Structure formats: structure tokens, C-alpha cells
């Protein structure tokens, strides 16, 4: 155990800091969940790519810098320290990218990864269906093989930013006789293909942050399938591991929010309760614990270790931390909490609180995560299995 | 930057765990409880295991190891619920004593040390100790909720900050170990106990209770390790990190204890299951070497009043670096 940064790591931090200081937009961008904000965020993705910061851990041939996970953490710290915008392409770079890296062919890597890192193609995740949320193995949308193509029909829903994205990655039933986890395939679909209809759904905050996707005999080449036909479930589970585990929720994001929370407390101290003070410290302490755990996991992975069901512990922790942190901020703001804008600026705490309510639901609800922890880490039996 | 244990550290931890699993099971706790004392044979076995010399400098016959190792061992002592004054004597006192003869006596297991400090109204195992560091105890014995603890009233106690931080750190480590054991006991019980024709562990309410404990524990551990590392390296923020560790470990342990008794049902409310020894130890450790309020104040003074730089680039001391 050596909790000091090497001179090379410090130099890297200085390099990121200088670049961010020169390039991060001075004013926060409008929300990613609306058209205008999404476009502004895409522009930021391209600015990042111009500095070669699109996806620092990826190999250089795919637009990355080939950096290790400790450097990724340092990058993220500087990113959030500078107040840089959320990543518009998070579904691509954090979920699909690592999936293609693990399961894709060389052609698929060459074709999809670089445009992803460069912010040229935005991705949506198309897994959930109206009757297949937590019970994802119940999906019914199908892809029928015809020669070198698949013909896709069915419906997906709650697909984040699908209204603005260019492509979707979905799970489809390629074996019509199959049940549950079997007979599913992981297929990439351009969202402007003939037969695709997108219907935006208005979210809690009023923006069209997610959408339904209808597929009516949509034809895509079989070359768009990741891994073998019928192997989609295993691929999707690996993707879900990335979603719950390290990549999607870098700790710097929560540390930056905790720092802002402390500042909010200082402004509001005269009206704050002792309970609020404790909640602020607790939010800070948990953001810190999350960061420490991430460094620990990064060290383990770099030493050749694997993350399995532990990713579920992670997902429960960050999502509940995020909700508590924003709930605390809302209570500190008192009457101003309900305002959509405060002092001419968007009320980031309200926006963040609303968003934090979705954390325990998406990426596999926390109830599902607790089942996974109990069964796979603690070894408890499944109901009715005895 | 490297946040993991060396092979030697892992072997030390595994060795101590295997040894204590073999020699210090719940039947030992029951016997000590019935006999109401300490067992010289247990002390000797801890000495033979090499624990008393762990952090004593090599020049005085010890192994000269650091606080990471001390914390790894303290977790195991908490998991086994060892009550001998081994933590105070072997994992705290050597860092507070300069006298070479005393250090050498600790290393060979001849000197037991008790610790008096102003945040603690009592001294543990004062009657066993050849030395009460930081004050003096009276002969008046007080009864603890934890039947294996032996507490004595204080005549005088100083306020040595180094003793406080080392002890709060090792108390946090023992709380983590106790929590691990309570989670394991409750999980095992949930696999065995059947109701409605199922092991109760198949029911989601039970699963989710236990999974929540696993989450709390997972995120208390790295906080503890950072505190140990920081204290070992004389890091300026180490006392705050120690308070963070004590809080995280206390909260995890109280949650583990309450969950474990709930999962055990009425059996948990009896003296017949093993759980209660660890639960009571957790209550004791939660209040000793600074209770929740004490450590919360130290943390909030640093975080809110601004003594500590915070934010995404401040997880580790950035002022210190290699080279
Ligand atoms: C903001 C947001 C963004 C999203 N983005 C995407 C996306 O980009 N792509 C995509 O495919 N999907 C996305 N989703 C959908 C998300 O994955 C699902 O909402 C989630 O899997 C839960 O499914 P459900 O909504 O159908 O809830 P349900 O499955 O109907 O669950 C309702 C409640 O019942 C509980 N429950 C269900 N089954 C069990 C069980 N076995 N044990 C215990 N409790 C249970 C759940 O935990 C939950 O509390 C998004 C959702 C949100 C809120």
C-alpha cells in the first residue's frame, strides 16, 4: 500500500488540469436531457476529442491514450474539479465501448470505437421493454435472420437520450422458440434506419430524457451482432457489470457534489439544523469512502484481479449516496428548493435531486442488486429452490 | 499510488485468521464468560503467534512492522472476539513507549499494558497490566454489558492525542472484524433456519437486510486502510481520517448487530447463540476511544470549518509525493 502519487502521475494531473482550465465552458451547459443541451454536450465531446481526451484508457489506435486506471481516476478528478459537463456519450464510451473491446471482432472495433471516442456517433442503450424491466430475460423484440441480415421487430422503452442518439445497442430474440436468457443476441442498430420510430417520453423533470423505440421490420447486417448468435445475455451481463462497476460513476463526480454541498451548508448555516450538519458530513464521508474504494478496486484490477458481483455493492452505494446527498441539499435550501432557477441560474440541486431518484432504479434496481449480493456474494438460496 | 496489500500482509492476515479460527472459537468465549477471567494459555498462544512483537522495533526483538499490519491483525482479533489486552499492549503501546527494556518486555509477552485516556472513563484490564500508560486506575471493577470485558475505574488520565488516534484506529479495525463475524453468523443462520418450508435466507426481506450490511462493510474497509496508512506516515490529516474510520466502522457494526439479531429472531435474543458476544463487543467498541459524537465533531470541524481541503483531487495528501 502506497498512497502517494508518483511524479509521473502528478505531471499527468498537471497536464489535465491545464487543458481543462483552458477548455471547460465557463457557464454550465443546459441539461443533457433536452435537444439544445444535448447538442451543446455533443459539441463538448468533440472539443474533448480534439485534445485527445475522449476515452483516456482506450488504446491509441481507437482514439484513446492507453492509460491505466489510476490515471483514469486522476483524469476524472481533474475533469470534475474543473466543473466539466456530463458525458453525452456515456452509454457509448462507458458501456458499449468496453463491451466491444471484450467481445467485438477487429472489424467491429475499428468501425465503432474511434467514432465513439471522438464524439462522432452518440449511442443509446435499448434493453428494457414495457414488460421486461427488472425481468430483462422476458424481452420479446425479435431479430429474424434473412441471409446476411437480421430483420428486427418489436418495442424498446426508457432508452436514455434515444431521441437524440445516432445508434442503439439492443438485445433481441434471435431464436423464436427460445425462452428467458437463451436465444438472445446483442445487435447494434442505426436509429435512422427505415422502420425505426422514436417516441420521446417526458421524464419527471419535464425533458424528453428517454424514449420508446419501435422497430418495424428494420433490416441490419448480421455483422452488427456482437459475439455469437444466442450469446446476447452473457454479453449484456458484462455490459451491466461496467454500468454498475467502475466506469459509469466515477467517484470524482460525488466528491465534487459533496464539496458543493459543504459550500451550500456554509451559506445556509444560520438556518441549518444539527441533523443537517451531520447529514452534510456523512455525505462527504461517503463520497470519500466511495473514492477510496474505487482506488482499491482499480489497484486490484491493475494487478490482474476481476470485479464480479462486487459491482452490485458499488451500484447500491453510489446510487443511495447520490440520493442522500441531494436530499440533504434540498433540505438546506429550504423554500428555495422548489425553484427551477435561483439567482438567474438553473437550480442544480433540484435537477440533481430529481436525477438522483432514478439511480436506485436504472442499471438494475437496487432491489435486484441486493438479490445479487445476497445470492452471489453471501450464498443465500433462491426462493423455492430448496 | 497503489491501494492494495502486499503478499506478506495477506499471508500475515490469513495466518492469524486460521490460527484464531482453530484456537479461539465460540466455545472459548463461553468458557471465559463462565470463568469470568483471562486465560494465561490464550495469552501465551498470542505471544507464540508473534503478535506481541509485531510493531515493536527489530532492535528490541520485534518485527518492526507498521500500522497496516497492526490494523489487519486487529480486524482478525475483532473477528475472533479476543478479549486479552493484546490490542492495547501489542498494537498501540509500542508506538507510545520509548523505553527499550519495556519494548523488549512487550515483544516477549512479559509486559501487558493498559491504556488510560481522558476520553475513556474506564481502563480495560488494568488488573492484568504491568503498566498503565497515560494515567492510573483504581481497583474498583465495573461491569460491562460485554461479559468478556474487564473495566476499572480511573484515578487519573491524560489526554495523549497519539494514544487516542492509535486506539481509535485499532478499535475501528476490531469493529470491522466484529461486523464481518456478525454478518457471517447471520448469513449462516439464514441458510439453516426454515420457516414456511424455506430457508429464511431465500426471502427477500432477509436477503436485503444482509446485503445492506455487506454494502456498509465494503465501504468502511478502505476508509480504515487509508487511516492506518496516513497515521503510519505522519500525514497531517491522519486524525481526521481516523475519525472517519471510527465513524464508518461504528455505523457498519451497529447496523450489522441490529440486522444480525433481527435475522436470528428470538434465538438472537438468547444467551444460547454466539451472536451476542460480538454484538456486545460492538456496543463497547462503539463508545470507547471517542464515541460517534466525538469523531463526528472532529470530522465536521475539518470538513465544514475548512481546516481540510476537500474535493475530487484531495482524496490523498497531494502535498506529499515520491521523489
Ligand atoms: C432515468 C432512467 C434511465 C433509463 N435508461 C435506460 C436505458 O438507457 N436503456 C434501457 O434499456 N433501460 C433504461 N431504463 C430502464 C431501467 O433499466 C428499468 O426501469 C429498470 O430495469 C427497472 O425496470 P422497471 O422500470 O420495469 O421496474 P419494475 O421491474 O416494474 O420494478 C418496479 C419495482 O419492483 C421492484 N422489483 C421488480 N422485480 C423485483 C424482484 N424480483 N425482487 C424485488 N423487487 C423487485 C423493482 O426493484 C422496483 O422497485 C432507465 C430508467 C430510468 C429511470
PDB file of N, CA, C and O in Angstrom, chain B residues 57 60 93-104 133:
ATOM      1  N   UNK B  57      10.027  -2.402  17.497  1.00  0.00           N
ATOM      2  CA  UNK B  57      11.186  -2.313  16.587  1.00  0.00           C
ATOM      3  C   UNK B  57      12.061  -3.571  16.661  1.00  0.00           C
ATOM      4  O   UNK B  57      12.127  -4.228  17.694  1.00  0.00           O
ATOM      5  N   UNK B  60      14.520  -4.162  19.448  1.00  0.00           N
ATOM      6  CA  UNK B  60      14.029  -4.638  20.745  1.00  0.00           C
ATOM      7  C   UNK B  60      13.374  -6.019  20.618  1.00  0.00           C
ATOM      8  O   UNK B  60      12.572  -6.427  21.461  1.00  0.00           O
ATOM      9  N   UNK B  93       0.514   0.307  22.430  1.00  0.00           N
ATOM     10  CA  UNK B  93       1.546   0.760  23.369  1.00  0.00           C
ATOM     11  C   UNK B  93       2.950   0.886  22.760  1.00  0.00           C
ATOM     12  O   UNK B  93       3.650   1.873  23.050  1.00  0.00           O
ATOM     13  N   UNK B  94       3.390  -0.053  21.911  1.00  0.00           N
ATOM     14  CA  UNK B  94       4.765   0.078  21.400  1.00  0.00           C
ATOM     15  C   UNK B  94       5.015   1.403  20.686  1.00  0.00           C
ATOM     16  O   UNK B  94       6.156   1.878  20.645  1.00  0.00           O
ATOM     17  N   UNK B  95       3.962   2.002  20.126  1.00  0.00           N
ATOM     18  CA  UNK B  95       4.155   3.285  19.439  1.00  0.00           C
ATOM     19  C   UNK B  95       4.215   4.454  20.426  1.00  0.00           C
ATOM     20  O   UNK B  95       4.479   5.581  20.037  1.00  0.00           O
ATOM     21  N   UNK B  96       3.923   4.184  21.699  1.00  0.00           N
ATOM     22  CA  UNK B  96       3.867   5.274  22.685  1.00  0.00           C
ATOM     23  C   UNK B  96       5.016   5.188  23.679  1.00  0.00           C
ATOM     24  O   UNK B  96       5.179   6.066  24.518  1.00  0.00           O
ATOM     25  N   UNK B  97       5.784   4.114  23.593  1.00  0.00           N
ATOM     26  CA  UNK B  97       6.827   3.850  24.592  1.00  0.00           C
ATOM     27  C   UNK B  97       8.198   4.002  23.957  1.00  0.00           C
ATOM     28  O   UNK B  97       8.429   3.501  22.846  1.00  0.00           O
ATOM     29  N   UNK B  98       9.096   4.710  24.664  1.00  0.00           N
ATOM     30  CA  UNK B  98      10.467   4.859  24.160  1.00  0.00           C
ATOM     31  C   UNK B  98      11.417   3.904  24.877  1.00  0.00           C
ATOM     32  O   UNK B  98      12.430   3.482  24.319  1.00  0.00           O
ATOM     33  N   UNK B  99      11.060   3.569  26.117  1.00  0.00           N
ATOM     34  CA  UNK B  99      11.928   2.753  26.970  1.00  0.00           C
ATOM     35  C   UNK B  99      12.216   1.374  26.334  1.00  0.00           C
ATOM     36  O   UNK B  99      11.294   0.579  26.107  1.00  0.00           O
ATOM     37  N   UNK B 100      13.485   1.132  26.065  1.00  0.00           N
ATOM     38  CA  UNK B 100      13.846  -0.075  25.318  1.00  0.00           C
ATOM     39  C   UNK B 100      13.548  -1.363  26.077  1.00  0.00           C
ATOM     40  O   UNK B 100      13.145  -2.368  25.499  1.00  0.00           O
ATOM     41  N   UNK B 101      13.772  -1.298  27.396  1.00  0.00           N
ATOM     42  CA  UNK B 101      13.539  -2.507  28.194  1.00  0.00           C
ATOM     43  C   UNK B 101      12.059  -2.877  28.178  1.00  0.00           C
ATOM     44  O   UNK B 101      11.678  -4.051  28.065  1.00  0.00           O
ATOM     45  N   UNK B 102      11.224  -1.843  28.273  1.00  0.00           N
ATOM     46  CA  UNK B 102       9.781  -2.116  28.225  1.00  0.00           C
ATOM     47  C   UNK B 102       9.358  -2.663  26.866  1.00  0.00           C
ATOM     48  O   UNK B 102       8.533  -3.579  26.776  1.00  0.00           O
ATOM     49  N   UNK B 103       9.908  -2.080  25.812  1.00  0.00           N
ATOM     50  CA  UNK B 103       9.576  -2.582  24.474  1.00  0.00           C
ATOM     51  C   UNK B 103       9.972  -4.043  24.335  1.00  0.00           C
ATOM     52  O   UNK B 103       9.210  -4.858  23.795  1.00  0.00           O
ATOM     53  N   UNK B 104      11.141  -4.354  24.839  1.00  0.00           N
ATOM     54  CA  UNK B 104      11.614  -5.742  24.750  1.00  0.00           C
ATOM     55  C   UNK B 104      10.703  -6.666  25.562  1.00  0.00           C
ATOM     56  O   UNK B 104      10.410  -7.795  25.149  1.00  0.00           O
ATOM     57  N   UNK B 133      -0.502   2.982  31.062  1.00  0.00           N
ATOM     58  CA  UNK B 133       0.069   4.102  30.328  1.00  0.00           C
ATOM     59  C   UNK B 133      -0.935   5.253  30.312  1.00  0.00           C
ATOM     60  O   UNK B 133      -2.116   5.035  30.062  1.00  0.00           O
TER      61      UNK B 133
END
